[in-house]
Short mmCIF file of C-alpha atoms and ligand atoms in Angstrom, two decimals:
data_model
loop_
_atom_site.label_atom_id
_atom_site.label_comp_id
_atom_site.label_asym_id
_atom_site.label_seq_id
_atom_site.Cartn_x
_atom_site.Cartn_y
_atom_site.Cartn_z
CA UNK Q 912 143.82 98.91 94.27
CA UNK Q 913 143.73 99.40 98.08
CA UNK Q 914 140.70 101.14 99.57
CA UNK Q 915 139.64 102.60 102.90
CA UNK Q 916 136.01 101.45 102.94
CA UNK Q 917 133.20 102.75 105.36
CA UNK Q 918 130.07 101.06 106.34
CA UNK Q 919 127.26 103.22 107.87
CA UNK Q 920 124.93 100.88 109.82
CA UNK Q 921 127.56 98.32 110.70
CA UNK Q 922 125.65 96.64 113.22
CA UNK Q 923 122.44 96.15 111.32
CA UNK Q 924 121.75 92.81 109.42
CA UNK Q 925 122.77 94.41 106.03
CA UNK Q 926 125.83 95.96 107.59
CA UNK Q 927 126.82 92.54 108.99
CA UNK Q 928 126.15 90.97 105.73
CA UNK Q 929 128.53 93.60 104.07
CA UNK Q 930 131.18 92.87 106.63
CA UNK Q 931 131.08 88.99 105.93
CA UNK Q 932 131.06 89.70 102.09
CA UNK Q 933 134.17 91.94 102.59
CA UNK Q 934 135.89 89.48 104.80
CA UNK Q 935 135.54 86.64 101.67
CA UNK Q 936 137.72 89.20 99.63
CA UNK Q 937 135.86 88.45 96.54
CA UNK Q 938 136.38 91.87 95.23
CA UNK Q 939 138.74 93.29 92.76
CA UNK Q 940 140.18 95.61 95.29
CA UNK Q 941 141.80 95.19 98.82
CA UNK Q 942 140.34 96.63 101.91
CA UNK Q 943 143.30 98.51 103.16
CA UNK Q 944 141.22 99.91 106.20
CA UNK Q 945 137.76 99.48 107.23
CA UNK Q 946 135.74 102.11 109.14
CA UNK Q 947 132.47 101.28 110.83
CA UNK Q 948 129.71 103.61 111.85
CA UNK Q 949 126.56 103.08 113.78
CA UNK Q 950 124.33 104.76 116.12
CA UNK Q 951 125.39 106.31 119.62
CA UNK Q 952 124.26 103.12 121.10
CA UNK Q 953 127.02 101.06 119.37
CA UNK Q 954 129.51 103.50 119.22
CA UNK Q 955 132.63 102.47 121.07
CA UNK Q 956 132.03 98.58 120.56
CA UNK Q 957 134.91 96.73 119.05
CA UNK Q 958 134.36 94.56 115.91
CA UNK Q 959 136.95 91.98 114.65
CA UNK Q 960 137.58 92.15 110.98
CA UNK Q 961 140.08 89.92 109.32
CA UNK Q 962 142.22 89.58 112.61
CA UNK Q 963 142.08 93.53 113.32
CA UNK Q 964 139.89 95.23 116.04
CA UNK Q 965 137.94 98.14 114.79
CA UNK Q 966 135.97 100.55 117.11
CA UNK Q 967 132.58 101.50 115.96
CA UNK Q 968 132.08 105.35 115.58
CA UNK Q 969 129.19 107.37 115.45
CA UNK Q 970 128.86 108.89 111.82
CA UNK Q 971 130.99 111.94 111.76
CA UNK Q 972 132.49 113.65 108.74
CA UNK Q 973 136.06 114.06 109.70
CA UNK Q 974 136.38 110.25 109.97
CA UNK Q 975 134.24 109.52 106.97
CA UNK Q 976 136.37 111.91 104.58
CA UNK Q 977 139.06 109.46 105.10
CA UNK Q 978 137.27 106.60 103.15
CA UNK Q 979 137.52 106.06 99.25
CA UNK Q 980 133.97 104.64 99.42
CA UNK Q 981 131.05 104.33 102.15
CA UNK Q 982 127.98 101.87 102.01
CA UNK Q 983 125.22 103.51 103.75
CA UNK Q 984 123.07 100.61 105.03
CA UNK Q 985 120.86 102.65 107.39
CA UNK Q 986 117.97 104.88 107.26
CA UNK Q 987 117.28 107.71 104.66
CA UNK Q 988 117.64 110.67 107.33
CA UNK Q 989 121.35 109.61 107.76
CA UNK Q 990 122.15 109.28 103.92
CA UNK Q 991 120.41 112.77 103.52
CA UNK Q 992 122.54 114.32 106.24
CA UNK Q 993 125.99 112.97 105.12
CA UNK Q 994 125.97 111.90 101.56
CA UNK Q 995 125.91 115.54 99.98
CA UNK Q 996 128.98 116.63 102.04
CA UNK Q 997 131.02 113.40 101.36
CA UNK Q 998 130.10 113.60 97.49
CA UNK Q 999 131.43 117.11 97.48
CA UNK Q 1000 134.73 115.85 98.82
CA UNK Q 1001 135.10 112.88 96.27
CA UNK Q 1002 133.95 110.03 98.48
CA UNK Q 1003 132.04 107.57 96.45
CA UNK Q 1004 128.69 106.67 98.51
CA UNK Q 1005 126.67 103.53 97.56
CA UNK Q 1006 123.40 104.18 99.39
CA UNK Q 1007 121.03 101.45 100.35
CA UNK Q 1008 118.30 103.70 101.52
CA UNK Q 1009 115.43 105.36 99.51
CA UNK Q 1010 117.04 108.75 99.84
CA UNK Q 1011 118.73 109.11 96.33
CA UNK Q 1012 116.95 106.39 94.30
CA UNK Q 1013 114.74 108.86 92.40
CA UNK Q 1014 117.29 111.74 92.23
CA UNK Q 1015 117.73 112.50 88.58
CA UNK Q 1016 121.55 112.66 88.82
CA UNK Q 1017 121.97 109.37 90.95
CA UNK Q 1018 122.02 106.02 88.99
CA UNK Q 1019 119.93 103.50 90.48
CA UNK Q 1020 122.21 100.30 89.67
CA UNK Q 1021 122.06 96.66 89.78
CA UNK Q 1022 125.61 95.99 88.03
CA UNK Q 1023 124.28 92.98 85.86
CA UNK Q 1024 121.34 94.86 84.54
CA UNK Q 1025 122.38 98.75 84.29
CA UNK Q 1026 125.99 98.56 85.33
CA UNK Q 1027 127.00 100.70 82.26
CA UNK Q 1028 125.63 103.84 84.25
CA UNK Q 1029 128.71 103.66 86.58
CA UNK Q 1030 130.33 106.16 84.32
CA UNK Q 1031 133.53 107.51 85.92
CA UNK Q 1032 133.20 110.99 84.10
CA UNK Q 1033 129.51 111.39 85.53
CA UNK Q 1034 130.38 109.79 89.05
CA UNK Q 1035 133.36 112.21 89.14
CA UNK Q 1036 130.64 115.12 89.36
CA UNK Q 1037 128.38 113.69 91.89
CA UNK Q 1038 129.88 110.36 93.23
CA UNK Q 1039 126.56 108.80 94.64
CA UNK Q 1040 125.11 105.33 93.60
CA UNK Q 1041 121.75 104.34 94.79
CA UNK Q 1042 121.06 100.52 95.34
CA UNK Q 1043 117.52 99.52 94.98
CA UNK Q 1044 114.97 98.00 97.13
CA UNK Q 1045 115.68 94.34 98.05
CA UNK Q 1046 112.58 93.13 95.93
CA UNK Q 1047 113.44 95.46 93.06
CA UNK Q 1048 116.77 94.01 92.51
CA UNK Q 1049 115.92 90.30 91.87
CA UNK Q 1050 112.80 91.45 89.84
CA UNK Q 1051 114.81 93.61 87.39
CA UNK Q 1052 117.18 90.84 87.28
CA UNK Q 1053 114.70 88.58 85.54
CA UNK Q 1054 112.82 91.21 83.72
CA UNK Q 1055 115.75 92.88 81.93
CA UNK Q 1056 116.84 89.79 79.95
CA UNK Q 1057 113.24 89.05 79.03
CA UNK Q 1058 112.49 92.72 77.99
CA UNK Q 1059 115.68 92.87 75.89
CA UNK Q 1060 114.72 89.74 74.10
CA UNK Q 1061 110.98 89.41 73.69
CA UNK Q 1062 109.65 93.14 74.82
CA UNK Q 1063 107.71 93.58 78.03
CA UNK Q 1064 104.18 94.68 78.02
CA UNK Q 1065 103.11 94.37 81.85
CA UNK Q 1066 103.80 92.93 85.01
CA UNK Q 1067 101.77 91.69 87.99
CA UNK Q 1068 103.65 90.39 91.05
CA UNK Q 1069 103.14 89.64 94.88
CA UNK Q 1070 106.08 89.29 97.20
CA UNK Q 1071 106.78 87.03 100.12
CA UNK Q 1072 109.16 89.18 102.38
CA UNK Q 1073 111.09 87.67 105.25
CA UNK Q 1074 111.05 89.60 108.28
CA UNK Q 1075 114.98 90.32 108.23
CA UNK Q 1076 113.98 93.14 105.52
CA UNK Q 1077 112.82 95.13 108.55
CA UNK Q 1078 116.13 94.50 110.40
CA UNK Q 1079 117.17 92.78 113.57
CA UNK Q 1080 114.36 93.86 115.82
CA UNK Q 1081 111.95 92.29 113.27
CA UNK Q 1082 113.79 89.13 113.59
CA UNK Q 1083 113.57 89.17 117.40
CA UNK Q 1084 109.88 89.87 117.18
CA UNK Q 1085 109.37 86.71 115.19
CA UNK Q 1086 111.59 84.67 117.32
CA UNK Q 1087 109.79 85.90 120.57
CA UNK Q 1088 106.15 85.36 119.35
CA UNK Q 1089 107.26 82.07 117.91
CA UNK Q 1090 108.84 80.85 121.19
CA UNK Q 1091 105.75 82.40 123.11
CA UNK Q 1092 103.63 80.27 121.05
CA UNK Q 1093 105.34 76.84 121.65
CA UNK Q 1094 106.18 77.77 125.34
CA UNK Q 1095 102.84 79.34 126.57
CA UNK Q 1096 100.69 78.08 123.69
CA UNK Q 1097 99.87 81.76 123.15
CA UNK Q 1098 99.41 83.35 119.84
CA UNK Q 1099 97.66 86.60 120.84
CA UNK Q 1100 97.73 88.85 117.79
CA UNK Q 1101 99.89 91.38 119.67
CA UNK Q 1102 100.93 94.75 117.95
CA UNK Q 1103 104.61 95.24 118.22
CA UNK Q 1104 106.66 98.44 117.33
CA UNK Q 1105 107.72 96.66 114.19
CA UNK Q 1106 104.52 94.86 112.89
CA UNK Q 1107 100.88 96.22 113.09
CA UNK Q 1108 99.73 92.52 113.97
CA UNK Q 1109 101.26 89.34 115.02
CA UNK Q 1110 103.59 87.84 112.33
CA UNK Q 1111 104.15 84.44 113.91
CA UNK Q 1112 102.33 81.85 111.56
CA UNK Q 1113 100.52 84.61 110.08
CA UNK Q 1114 101.15 86.71 106.79
CA UNK Q 1115 100.64 90.43 106.44
CA UNK Q 1116 99.53 91.81 103.16
CA UNK Q 1117 101.47 95.05 103.87
CA UNK Q 1118 105.01 96.19 104.02
CA UNK Q 1119 105.98 99.58 105.19
CA UNK Q 1120 103.35 102.64 105.23
CA UNK Q 1121 100.20 102.72 103.23
CA UNK Q 1122 100.07 105.64 100.78
CA UNK Q 1123 96.85 107.69 99.68
CA UNK Q 1124 96.67 105.46 96.60
CA UNK Q 1125 96.13 102.44 98.59
CA UNK Q 1126 99.64 101.24 97.60
CA UNK Q 1127 102.14 100.64 100.38
CA UNK Q 1128 105.43 102.42 100.38
CA UNK Q 1129 107.15 99.26 99.59
CA UNK Q 1130 104.91 98.46 96.42
CA UNK Q 1131 105.45 102.07 95.45
CA UNK Q 1132 109.25 101.75 95.66
CA UNK Q 1133 109.22 98.50 93.51
CA UNK Q 1134 107.03 100.11 90.74
CA UNK Q 1135 108.98 103.35 90.49
CA UNK Q 1136 112.35 101.77 90.82
CA UNK Q 1137 111.59 98.92 88.17
CA UNK Q 1138 110.55 101.63 85.74
CA UNK Q 1139 113.65 103.65 86.29
CA UNK Q 1140 116.07 100.77 85.94
CA UNK Q 1141 114.25 99.18 82.73
CA UNK Q 1142 113.94 102.72 81.17
CA UNK Q 1143 110.29 102.02 81.01
CA UNK Q 1144 108.44 104.97 82.79
CA UNK Q 1145 104.95 103.87 81.74
CA UNK Q 1146 105.48 100.11 82.30
CA UNK Q 1147 102.11 98.94 83.66
CA UNK Q 1148 103.21 97.03 86.99
CA UNK Q 1149 101.22 96.25 89.77
CA UNK Q 1150 102.76 94.94 93.07
CA UNK Q 1151 101.48 93.39 96.43
CA UNK Q 1152 104.03 93.43 99.24
CA UNK Q 1153 103.34 90.71 101.83
CA UNK Q 1154 105.46 90.10 105.00
CA UNK Q 1155 105.61 86.27 105.88
CA UNK Q 1156 106.99 84.64 108.82
CA UNK Q 1157 110.52 83.55 107.56
CA UNK Q 1158 113.87 85.01 108.73
CA UNK Q 1159 115.78 85.50 105.40
CA UNK Q 1160 114.92 85.35 101.69
CA UNK Q 1161 112.42 87.39 99.74
CA UNK Q 1162 110.23 85.53 97.26
CA UNK Q 1163 108.21 87.14 94.28
CA UNK Q 1164 105.44 85.27 92.34
CA UNK Q 1165 105.45 87.14 88.99
CA UNK Q 1166 103.05 87.10 86.04
CA UNK Q 1167 104.10 89.13 82.89
CA UNK Q 1168 103.17 89.72 79.37
CA UNK Q 1169 105.85 89.65 76.74
CA UNK Q 1170 105.62 91.32 73.27
CA UNK Q 1171 105.76 88.06 71.56
CA UNK Q 1172 104.70 84.43 71.91
CA UNK Q 1173 107.47 82.45 73.95
CA UNK Q 1174 107.76 79.19 75.26
CA UNK Q 1175 108.60 78.34 78.89
CA UNK Q 1176 111.94 76.74 77.67
CA UNK Q 1177 112.94 79.89 75.66
CA UNK Q 1178 112.44 81.79 79.04
CA UNK Q 1179 114.54 79.18 80.94
CA UNK Q 1180 117.25 79.50 78.21
CA UNK Q 1181 117.28 83.18 78.25
CA UNK Q 1182 117.41 83.53 82.14
CA UNK Q 1183 120.02 80.87 82.46
CA UNK Q 1184 122.29 82.87 80.36
CA UNK Q 1185 122.00 85.95 82.55
CA UNK Q 1186 124.78 86.33 84.96
CA UNK Q 1187 123.65 86.17 88.53
CA UNK Q 1188 120.49 83.88 87.88
CA UNK Q 1189 120.21 80.20 88.63
CA UNK Q 1190 117.16 78.40 87.12
CA UNK Q 1191 115.78 75.32 89.46
CA UNK Q 1192 112.80 74.12 87.75
CA UNK Q 1193 111.89 70.43 87.61
CA UNK Q 1194 108.39 69.33 86.95
CA UNK Q 1195 108.86 66.20 89.41
CA UNK Q 1196 111.86 64.68 91.35
CA UNK Q 1197 112.25 61.66 93.27
CA UNK Q 1198 113.74 62.11 96.73
CA UNK Q 1199 117.10 61.08 95.60
CA UNK Q 1200 116.94 63.69 92.62
CA UNK Q 1201 116.28 66.40 95.06
CA UNK Q 1202 119.86 67.16 95.54
CA UNK Q 1203 120.78 70.78 96.70
CA UNK Q 1204 117.58 72.27 95.66
CA UNK Q 1205 115.47 70.09 93.24
CA UNK Q 1206 112.11 70.95 91.83
CA UNK Q 1207 112.16 74.57 93.01
CA UNK Q 1208 113.94 76.93 95.55
CA UNK Q 1209 112.50 78.17 98.79
CA UNK Q 1210 113.55 81.42 100.71
CA UNK Q 1211 115.51 79.52 103.27
CA UNK Q 1212 117.66 77.91 100.79
CA UNK Q 1213 118.62 81.15 99.31
CA UNK Q 1214 120.44 82.35 102.78
CA UNK Q 1215 123.98 82.99 102.12
CA UNK Q 1216 123.85 82.63 98.39
CA UNK Q 1217 124.59 85.27 95.97
CA UNK Q 1218 122.43 84.31 93.00
CA UNK Q 1219 118.91 85.17 92.13
CA UNK Q 1220 116.93 81.76 91.69
CA UNK Q 1221 113.99 81.31 89.26
CA UNK Q 1222 111.51 78.45 89.64
CA UNK Q 1223 107.98 77.49 88.32
CA UNK Q 1224 108.41 78.96 84.80
CA UNK Q 1225 105.22 78.28 82.73
CA UNK Q 1226 103.02 79.89 80.24
CA UNK Q 1227 99.78 81.23 81.28
CA UNK Q 1228 96.72 82.20 79.04
CA UNK Q 1229 95.92 85.06 81.35
CA UNK Q 1230 97.49 87.39 78.93
CA UNK Q 1231 98.20 86.61 75.14
CA UNK Q 1232 101.77 86.10 75.74
CA UNK Q 1233 101.72 85.25 79.44
CA UNK Q 1234 104.46 83.63 81.59
CA UNK Q 1235 104.28 83.07 85.25
CA UNK Q 1236 107.38 82.36 87.66
CA UNK Q 1237 108.87 82.44 90.99
CA UNK Q 1238 111.77 84.39 92.00
CA UNK Q 1239 113.63 84.13 95.34
CA UNK Q 1240 116.95 85.40 96.62
CA UNK Q 1241 118.53 86.33 99.98
CA UNK Q 1242 117.38 89.81 100.55
CA UNK Q 1243 120.37 90.80 102.81
CA UNK Q 1244 122.88 89.65 100.02
CA UNK Q 1245 121.95 90.26 96.25
CA UNK Q 1246 118.93 92.18 97.86
CA UNK Q 1247 121.38 94.79 99.51
CA UNK Q 1248 124.74 94.30 100.56
CA UNK Q 1249 126.15 92.08 97.79
CA UNK Q 1250 124.51 94.63 95.25
CA UNK Q 1251 126.20 97.53 96.99
CA UNK Q 1252 129.73 96.05 97.13
CA UNK Q 1253 129.35 94.77 93.45
CA UNK Q 1254 128.84 98.60 92.69
CA UNK Q 1255 131.96 99.60 94.68
CA UNK Q 1256 133.85 96.71 92.86
CA UNK Q 1257 132.69 97.90 89.35
CA UNK Q 1258 133.87 101.55 90.27
CA UNK Q 1259 137.17 100.01 91.44
CA UNK Q 1260 137.53 98.23 88.03
CA UNK Q 1261 136.56 101.01 85.57
CA UNK Q 1262 138.82 103.76 87.24
CA UNK Q 1263 136.06 105.76 88.95
CA UNK Q 1264 137.58 105.28 92.31
CA UNK Q 1265 141.04 106.11 91.14
CA UNK Q 1266 139.70 109.31 89.48
CA UNK Q 1267 138.04 110.22 92.73
CA UNK Q 1268 141.16 109.88 94.83
CA UNK Q 1269 143.25 111.96 92.34
CA UNK Q 1270 140.51 114.66 93.12
C1 2RA C 490 111.54 95.10 103.79
N1 2RA C 490 112.33 95.65 101.42
O1 2RA C 490 111.76 93.96 103.27
C2 2RA C 490 112.12 96.42 102.81
C3 2RA C 490 113.27 96.83 103.41
N2 2RA C 490 114.37 96.25 103.31
O2 2RA C 490 111.27 95.50 104.73
#
């Protein structure tokens, strides 16, 4: 299948990651034409993709209507403005923003977890698929196989989120503050437009805005999206989102209660059989054994990797059937761009895009 693919937010870190992935040609579809959209500031710039030059445009309906599928990797307001009109004309829209994640007619999809929701007959009516938050995706990749096999009672987690989750400006802030420390020995806790306090050599128990109930917007997304994807609207789930001074890779420290007693090795076995998960979990390793990852996986090691990695799997007596573990993955790939492109790929493979193009 040859497709015209659009990327809105093409100059952002997720948009750039999507370009890299499409250039790898790992998909079951061929990119016949690529159309790139970004803010006015970037419009007119040229990008080279697979040896052809592409001029970046501002989002505009006439051009976007030429696409078979569009990945929205930008703020919710742009998705809200353009997606309804594009969907009406049969353009498949994969939205990374939160704009449609709670929408009752829009599937919130992680292909390995609930890819069955990508139903051609349903999507023909309203071809919009929401891609979850970059912490929700790795979390449900781990929770789903455990829920299916052992039953899931409750979840408590803390995230360790790299600054790239807040985009290129946040990467620049961490770079500048770190440089400022080493060049000028200055670590004033300066406030930037991106972070309320200095992030270099610091952590912030706080990602996105604070809501009336004391949760942050990020924590609320993780809770509501996980419940929707796992079909568990009442699942007790407590989340604390923490921003850490790393560039790429989101980590999550998770403690959960299962419905039945399970050993750590049963957990390892179940997770290792789930597509897209890699278990790296040694109790000890001599230097030469460390190999690629050894012992456990750190955020930096996930950069550019597609898998969700799980380490530190162990029983805990904090709950009757308690398990604790560490989840870490590249927040720009499986946490965002890869998941969205996998959705397009599934829609190419299951006939959705063919059905839409004949509309
Ligand atoms: C973050 N998950 O990490 C949010 C949005 N990508 O900033």
